[in-house]
Coordinates of C-alpha atoms in Angstrom, one line a residue:
Chain A
X1 CA -16.3 0.6 13.7
X2 CA -13.1 1.6 11.7
X3 CA -12.5 1.2 8.0
X4 CA -9.5 1.8 6.3
X5 CA -10.0 2.6 2.5
X6 CA -7.0 2.3 0.1
X7 CA -6.6 2.2 -3.4
X8 CA -5.6 4.2 -6.8
X9 CA -6.0 8.1 -7.6
X10 CA -9.1 9.0 -8.9
X11 CA -10.8 5.8 -8.7
X12 CA -13.6 6.7 -6.1
X13 CA -12.0 6.0 -2.7
X14 CA -13.6 9.6 -1.1
X15 CA -17.2 9.1 -2.6
X16 CA -17.2 5.8 -1.3
X17 CA -15.9 6.6 2.2
X18 CA -18.3 9.6 2.6
X19 CA -20.9 7.1 1.9
X20 CA -20.0 4.6 4.3
X21 CA -19.4 7.5 7.2
X22 CA -22.5 8.6 6.5
X23 CA -23.9 5.1 7.2
X24 CA -22.0 4.5 10.2
X25 CA -23.0 7.9 11.4
X26 CA -26.5 7.1 12.3
X27 CA -27.7 10.6 12.0
X28 CA -25.3 11.3 14.5
X29 CA -22.5 14.1 14.1
X30 CA -20.5 13.8 11.0
X31 CA -17.1 15.2 10.8
X32 CA -14.4 15.2 7.9
X33 CA -10.8 15.6 8.9
X34 CA -9.1 17.4 5.8
X35 CA -5.8 16.8 5.7
X36 CA -4.1 18.5 3.2
X37 CA -2.6 21.7 3.4
X38 CA -2.7 23.5 0.1
X39 CA 0.4 24.8 -1.8
X40 CA -0.5 25.7 -5.0
X41 CA -3.5 26.5 -7.4
X42 CA -3.9 22.5 -8.2
X43 CA -4.1 21.7 -5.0
X44 CA -6.9 24.4 -4.0
X45 CA -8.9 23.2 -7.0
X46 CA -8.4 19.5 -5.5
X47 CA -10.1 20.8 -2.4
X48 CA -12.8 22.9 -4.1
X49 CA -13.6 19.2 -5.8
X50 CA -13.8 17.7 -2.5
X51 CA -15.8 20.3 -0.3
X52 CA -18.3 20.3 -3.8
X53 CA -18.6 16.6 -3.6
X54 CA -19.3 16.5 0.5
X55 CA -22.0 19.6 -0.1
X56 CA -25.2 18.2 1.3
X57 CA -23.8 15.6 3.2
X58 CA -24.0 17.5 6.5
X59 CA -20.1 17.1 7.0
X60 CA -18.8 19.2 9.5
X61 CA -15.4 19.9 8.4
X62 CA -12.2 20.1 10.6
X63 CA -9.0 21.2 8.7
X64 CA -5.8 19.2 10.3
X65 CA -2.5 18.8 8.2
X66 CA -0.3 17.8 11.6
X67 CA -0.1 16.9 14.6
X68 CA -3.7 14.6 14.9
X69 CA -3.1 14.1 18.3
X70 CA -3.0 17.7 19.7
X71 CA -6.6 17.7 18.1
X72 CA -7.9 14.9 20.0
X73 CA -9.5 16.2 23.0
X74 CA -11.2 18.5 21.2
X75 CA -13.5 15.7 19.1
X76 CA -16.9 14.7 19.8
X77 CA -16.6 11.0 21.6
X78 CA -19.8 10.0 19.9
X79 CA -18.9 11.1 16.6
X80 CA -18.0 9.6 13.3
X81 CA -14.7 10.8 11.7
X82 CA -13.6 10.8 8.0
X83 CA -10.3 11.1 7.6
X84 CA -9.1 12.1 3.7
X85 CA -6.2 11.3 3.5
X86 CA -3.6 9.6 5.4
X87 CA -1.6 9.9 2.7
X88 CA -1.1 14.2 2.7
X89 CA -0.7 13.9 6.4
X90 CA 2.1 11.8 6.3
X91 CA 3.3 14.0 3.8
X92 CA 2.8 17.4 5.9
X93 CA 4.5 14.9 8.9
X94 CA 7.0 14.0 7.3
X95 CA 8.1 16.6 5.0
X96 CA 8.3 19.8 6.8
X97 CA 10.3 23.1 7.6
X98 CA 13.0 21.7 5.1
X99 CA 13.5 18.8 7.1
X100 CA 12.8 15.1 6.3
X101 CA 11.3 14.1 10.0
X102 CA 12.2 10.4 10.3
X103 CA 10.1 9.5 13.3
X104 CA 7.1 11.0 11.4
X105 CA 5.3 7.6 10.2
X106 CA 5.5 6.0 13.8
X107 CA 4.1 9.0 14.9
X108 CA 1.4 8.8 12.9
X109 CA 0.4 5.2 13.7
X110 CA 0.6 6.4 17.3
X111 CA -1.5 9.4 16.7
X112 CA -4.3 7.5 14.2
X113 CA -4.4 4.5 17.0
X114 CA -5.4 7.6 19.6
X115 CA -7.5 8.8 17.4
X116 CA -9.5 5.7 16.6
X117 CA -9.6 5.0 20.2
X118 CA -11.7 8.8 21.0
X119 CA -14.4 8.5 18.4
X120 CA -17.1 6.6 17.6
X121 CA -16.6 5.9 13.9
X122 CA -13.8 6.2 11.8
X123 CA -13.5 5.7 8.2
X124 CA -9.6 6.7 6.8
X125 CA -8.3 7.4 3.4
X126 CA -5.2 6.5 2.1
X127 CA -3.4 6.0 -1.4
X128 CA -2.4 2.5 -2.9
X129 CA 1.2 4.1 -4.4
X130 CA 3.3 0.4 -4.1
X131 CA 3.0 -1.0 -7.8
X132 CA 5.5 0.2 -9.8
X133 CA 9.2 -0.3 -10.6
X134 CA 10.2 1.8 -7.6
X135 CA 13.7 2.8 -7.7
X136 CA 13.2 5.9 -6.1
X137 CA 15.6 8.2 -4.2
X138 CA 15.7 7.4 -0.1
X139 CA 13.6 10.4 0.8
X140 CA 11.0 9.0 -1.9
X141 CA 11.7 5.1 -0.9
X142 CA 11.0 6.4 2.9
X143 CA 7.9 7.7 2.3
X144 CA 6.8 4.5 0.6
X145 CA 7.7 2.5 3.3
X146 CA 6.5 4.9 5.5
X147 CA 2.9 4.8 4.6
X148 CA 2.8 1.3 3.7
X149 CA 3.9 0.9 7.7
X150 CA 0.9 3.3 8.4
X151 CA -1.4 1.3 6.3
X152 CA -0.3 -2.2 7.5
X153 CA -0.8 -1.0 10.8
X154 CA -4.0 0.4 10.7
X155 CA -5.4 -2.3 8.5
X156 CA -4.4 -4.7 11.5
X157 CA -6.5 -2.8 14.0
X158 CA -9.2 -1.8 11.5
X159 CA -12.8 -4.0 11.3
X160 CA -12.8 -3.6 7.8
X161 CA -10.2 -3.2 5.0
X162 CA -11.0 -2.0 1.6
X163 CA -9.5 -1.6 -2.0
X164 CA -11.3 0.7 -4.5
X165 CA -10.8 -0.3 -7.9
X166 CA -12.7 1.9 -10.5
X167 CA -15.1 2.8 -7.9
X168 CA -15.8 -1.0 -6.9
X169 CA -15.0 -2.1 -3.5
X170 CA -13.1 -5.3 -3.2
X171 CA -13.1 -6.3 0.9
X172 CA -10.3 -7.8 2.2
X173 CA -11.3 -8.1 5.7
X174 CA -14.7 -7.5 7.4
X175 CA -17.6 -5.9 5.9
X176 CA -18.7 -3.0 5.1
X177 CA -21.8 -1.0 6.8
X178 CA -25.4 -1.6 5.3
Chain B
X1 CA 4.2 -23.6 -6.9
X2 CA 3.1 -21.1 -5.1
X3 CA 3.2 -17.4 -6.0
X4 CA 2.8 -13.9 -3.8
X5 CA 2.2 -11.3 -5.3
X6 CA 1.9 -7.3 -4.0
X7 CA 2.9 -3.6 -3.9
X8 CA 6.1 -2.9 -2.2
X9 CA 6.4 -2.8 1.4
X10 CA 2.9 -4.9 1.9
X11 CA 4.0 -7.2 4.1
X12 CA 4.6 -10.2 1.8
X13 CA 7.4 -12.3 3.2
X14 CA 5.9 -12.0 6.8
X15 CA 2.5 -13.2 5.7
X16 CA 4.5 -16.2 4.0
X17 CA 6.6 -17.2 7.1
X18 CA 3.6 -17.3 9.0
X19 CA 1.2 -19.0 6.4
X20 CA 3.7 -21.6 6.2
X21 CA 5.6 -21.5 9.0
X22 CA 8.8 -21.2 7.9
X23 CA 12.0 -19.0 9.3
X24 CA 14.7 -16.6 7.5
X25 CA 16.6 -19.7 7.2
X26 CA 14.2 -20.9 4.4
X27 CA 14.6 -17.8 2.2
X28 CA 16.4 -16.7 -0.6
X29 CA 16.9 -13.2 -1.2
X30 CA 17.4 -12.6 -4.7
X31 CA 18.2 -9.1 -4.3
X32 CA 21.7 -10.6 -3.3
X33 CA 22.3 -12.8 -6.3
X34 CA 23.9 -12.3 -9.5
X35 CA 25.2 -14.5 -11.8
X36 CA 28.6 -12.8 -12.0
X37 CA 31.6 -15.4 -11.8
X38 CA 29.3 -18.4 -12.8
X39 CA 27.4 -18.4 -9.8
X40 CA 24.0 -20.2 -9.9
X41 CA 21.3 -19.5 -7.6
X42 CA 20.3 -21.4 -4.3
X43 CA 16.6 -22.6 -5.1
X44 CA 16.7 -25.5 -2.9
X45 CA 15.5 -22.8 0.2
X46 CA 11.4 -22.8 0.4
X47 CA 11.0 -19.0 -0.5
X48 CA 12.3 -17.2 -3.6
X49 CA 11.9 -13.7 -2.1
X50 CA 12.1 -10.5 -4.3
X51 CA 11.9 -13.0 -7.3
X52 CA 11.6 -9.5 -9.6
X53 CA 15.5 -9.2 -8.5
X54 CA 16.0 -12.5 -10.3
X55 CA 14.2 -11.4 -13.3
X56 CA 16.7 -8.4 -13.6
X57 CA 20.1 -10.5 -12.8
X58 CA 18.3 -13.1 -15.6
X59 CA 18.2 -10.7 -18.1
X60 CA 21.7 -9.1 -17.1
X61 CA 23.1 -12.9 -17.7
X62 CA 21.1 -13.7 -20.9
X63 CA 19.2 -16.4 -19.0
X64 CA 15.5 -17.6 -18.5
X65 CA 14.2 -16.5 -15.0
X66 CA 12.6 -20.1 -15.3
X67 CA 15.5 -22.1 -16.4
X68 CA 16.2 -23.3 -12.9
X69 CA 13.0 -23.0 -11.2
X70 CA 12.0 -25.7 -8.9
X71 CA 9.1 -27.3 -9.4
X72 CA 7.9 -26.8 -5.8
X73 CA 8.9 -23.0 -4.5
X74 CA 7.0 -20.4 -3.3
X75 CA 7.6 -17.5 -5.0
X76 CA 7.4 -13.8 -3.7
X77 CA 7.2 -11.1 -5.9
X78 CA 7.0 -7.1 -5.8
X79 CA 4.4 -6.1 -8.6
X80 CA 6.4 -3.7 -10.3
X81 CA 4.2 -3.3 -13.5
X82 CA 1.6 -1.0 -12.5
X83 CA 3.3 2.6 -13.1
X84 CA 4.2 4.8 -15.7
X85 CA 6.4 3.0 -18.3
X86 CA 10.2 3.7 -17.8
X87 CA 11.9 5.9 -19.8
X88 CA 15.4 3.5 -19.1
X89 CA 15.3 0.8 -21.9
X90 CA 16.8 -1.8 -19.1
X91 CA 14.0 -0.8 -16.6
X92 CA 11.3 -1.0 -19.3
X93 CA 12.7 -4.4 -20.2
X94 CA 12.7 -5.5 -16.7
X95 CA 9.1 -4.4 -16.2
X96 CA 7.6 -6.4 -18.9
X97 CA 9.9 -9.4 -18.7
X98 CA 8.5 -9.2 -14.7
X99 CA 4.7 -9.4 -16.4
X100 CA 5.7 -12.2 -18.9
X101 CA 7.7 -14.5 -16.1
X102 CA 5.2 -14.1 -13.3
X103 CA 2.3 -14.7 -15.5
X104 CA 3.8 -18.1 -16.4
X105 CA 4.5 -18.8 -12.7
X106 CA 1.0 -18.0 -12.1
X107 CA -0.2 -20.3 -14.6
X108 CA 1.7 -23.1 -13.2
X109 CA 0.9 -22.2 -9.5
X110 CA -1.7 -24.2 -7.5
X111 CA -2.0 -20.8 -5.6
X112 CA -1.9 -16.9 -6.4
X113 CA -2.1 -14.9 -3.3
X114 CA -2.2 -10.5 -3.6
X115 CA -1.3 -9.1 0.0
X116 CA -2.6 -5.6 0.6
X117 CA -2.2 -3.5 3.5
X118 CA -0.9 -7.2 5.3
X119 CA -3.8 -9.0 4.1
X120 CA -3.9 -11.7 1.6
X121 CA -6.4 -12.3 -1.2
X122 CA -6.7 -15.6 -3.0
X123 CA -6.6 -14.8 -6.5
X124 CA -6.3 -18.4 -8.1

């Protein structure tokens, strides 16, 4: 089963996503693909909070900020995975080594689709960043378009698509695991 | 009147074309329009796309965005009103005018649909 989760920041996406991954795993191994590559103390504090929130939930953490395709051969085909977040992954793929990688969004869609085909269950966490007045520079706008392309491509193949608003799930497709 | 809203790049137009069985020929893209030289919007088209851009054009021309709005149309607009209050005076006024205008359009619409990741949620 594929669950795609998005919503505003600090609205409880990760915590719900963790719970759904646990339900999907049915006691089988549970993995957490952490995509943030920390750049400063704020990032490190955010990662620490996420690690604390996962403590005791039996997630095996895989730190992978780029090249998801490269890690697929090592994955557990019977495992349940949680990727948090697609947003950070695209940032890493698009902006690295001082360049803007124009192929990043398409490549990420390919990688994530390959990933979904290689594991039993997966929950993706993305971010809803599209509802302000926009008018960004072309790099930021390119990032918005890229993330929206990933969101829509993955929502199309997902079994369940859910927006989290103030910790309340709003289901757009399918149903959540019991 | 039907209203389709949602964040940028969520697939609102693709949804509308498919849902109503229309093509690009049925679309009036408000981003290409301005009132300069006395031009009037071609609201004979079924879909009025990027209506938020039309709201800005109206503000600049000092007319109401509702003035030429037909009884029947499929209005598509980016939801631009959820971000931080913009510093720029005109953008700040635009954001508010969009909120007011779309609320008025929603009130007279038989359906309001929000598109999220390409998927529709009917909110009216």
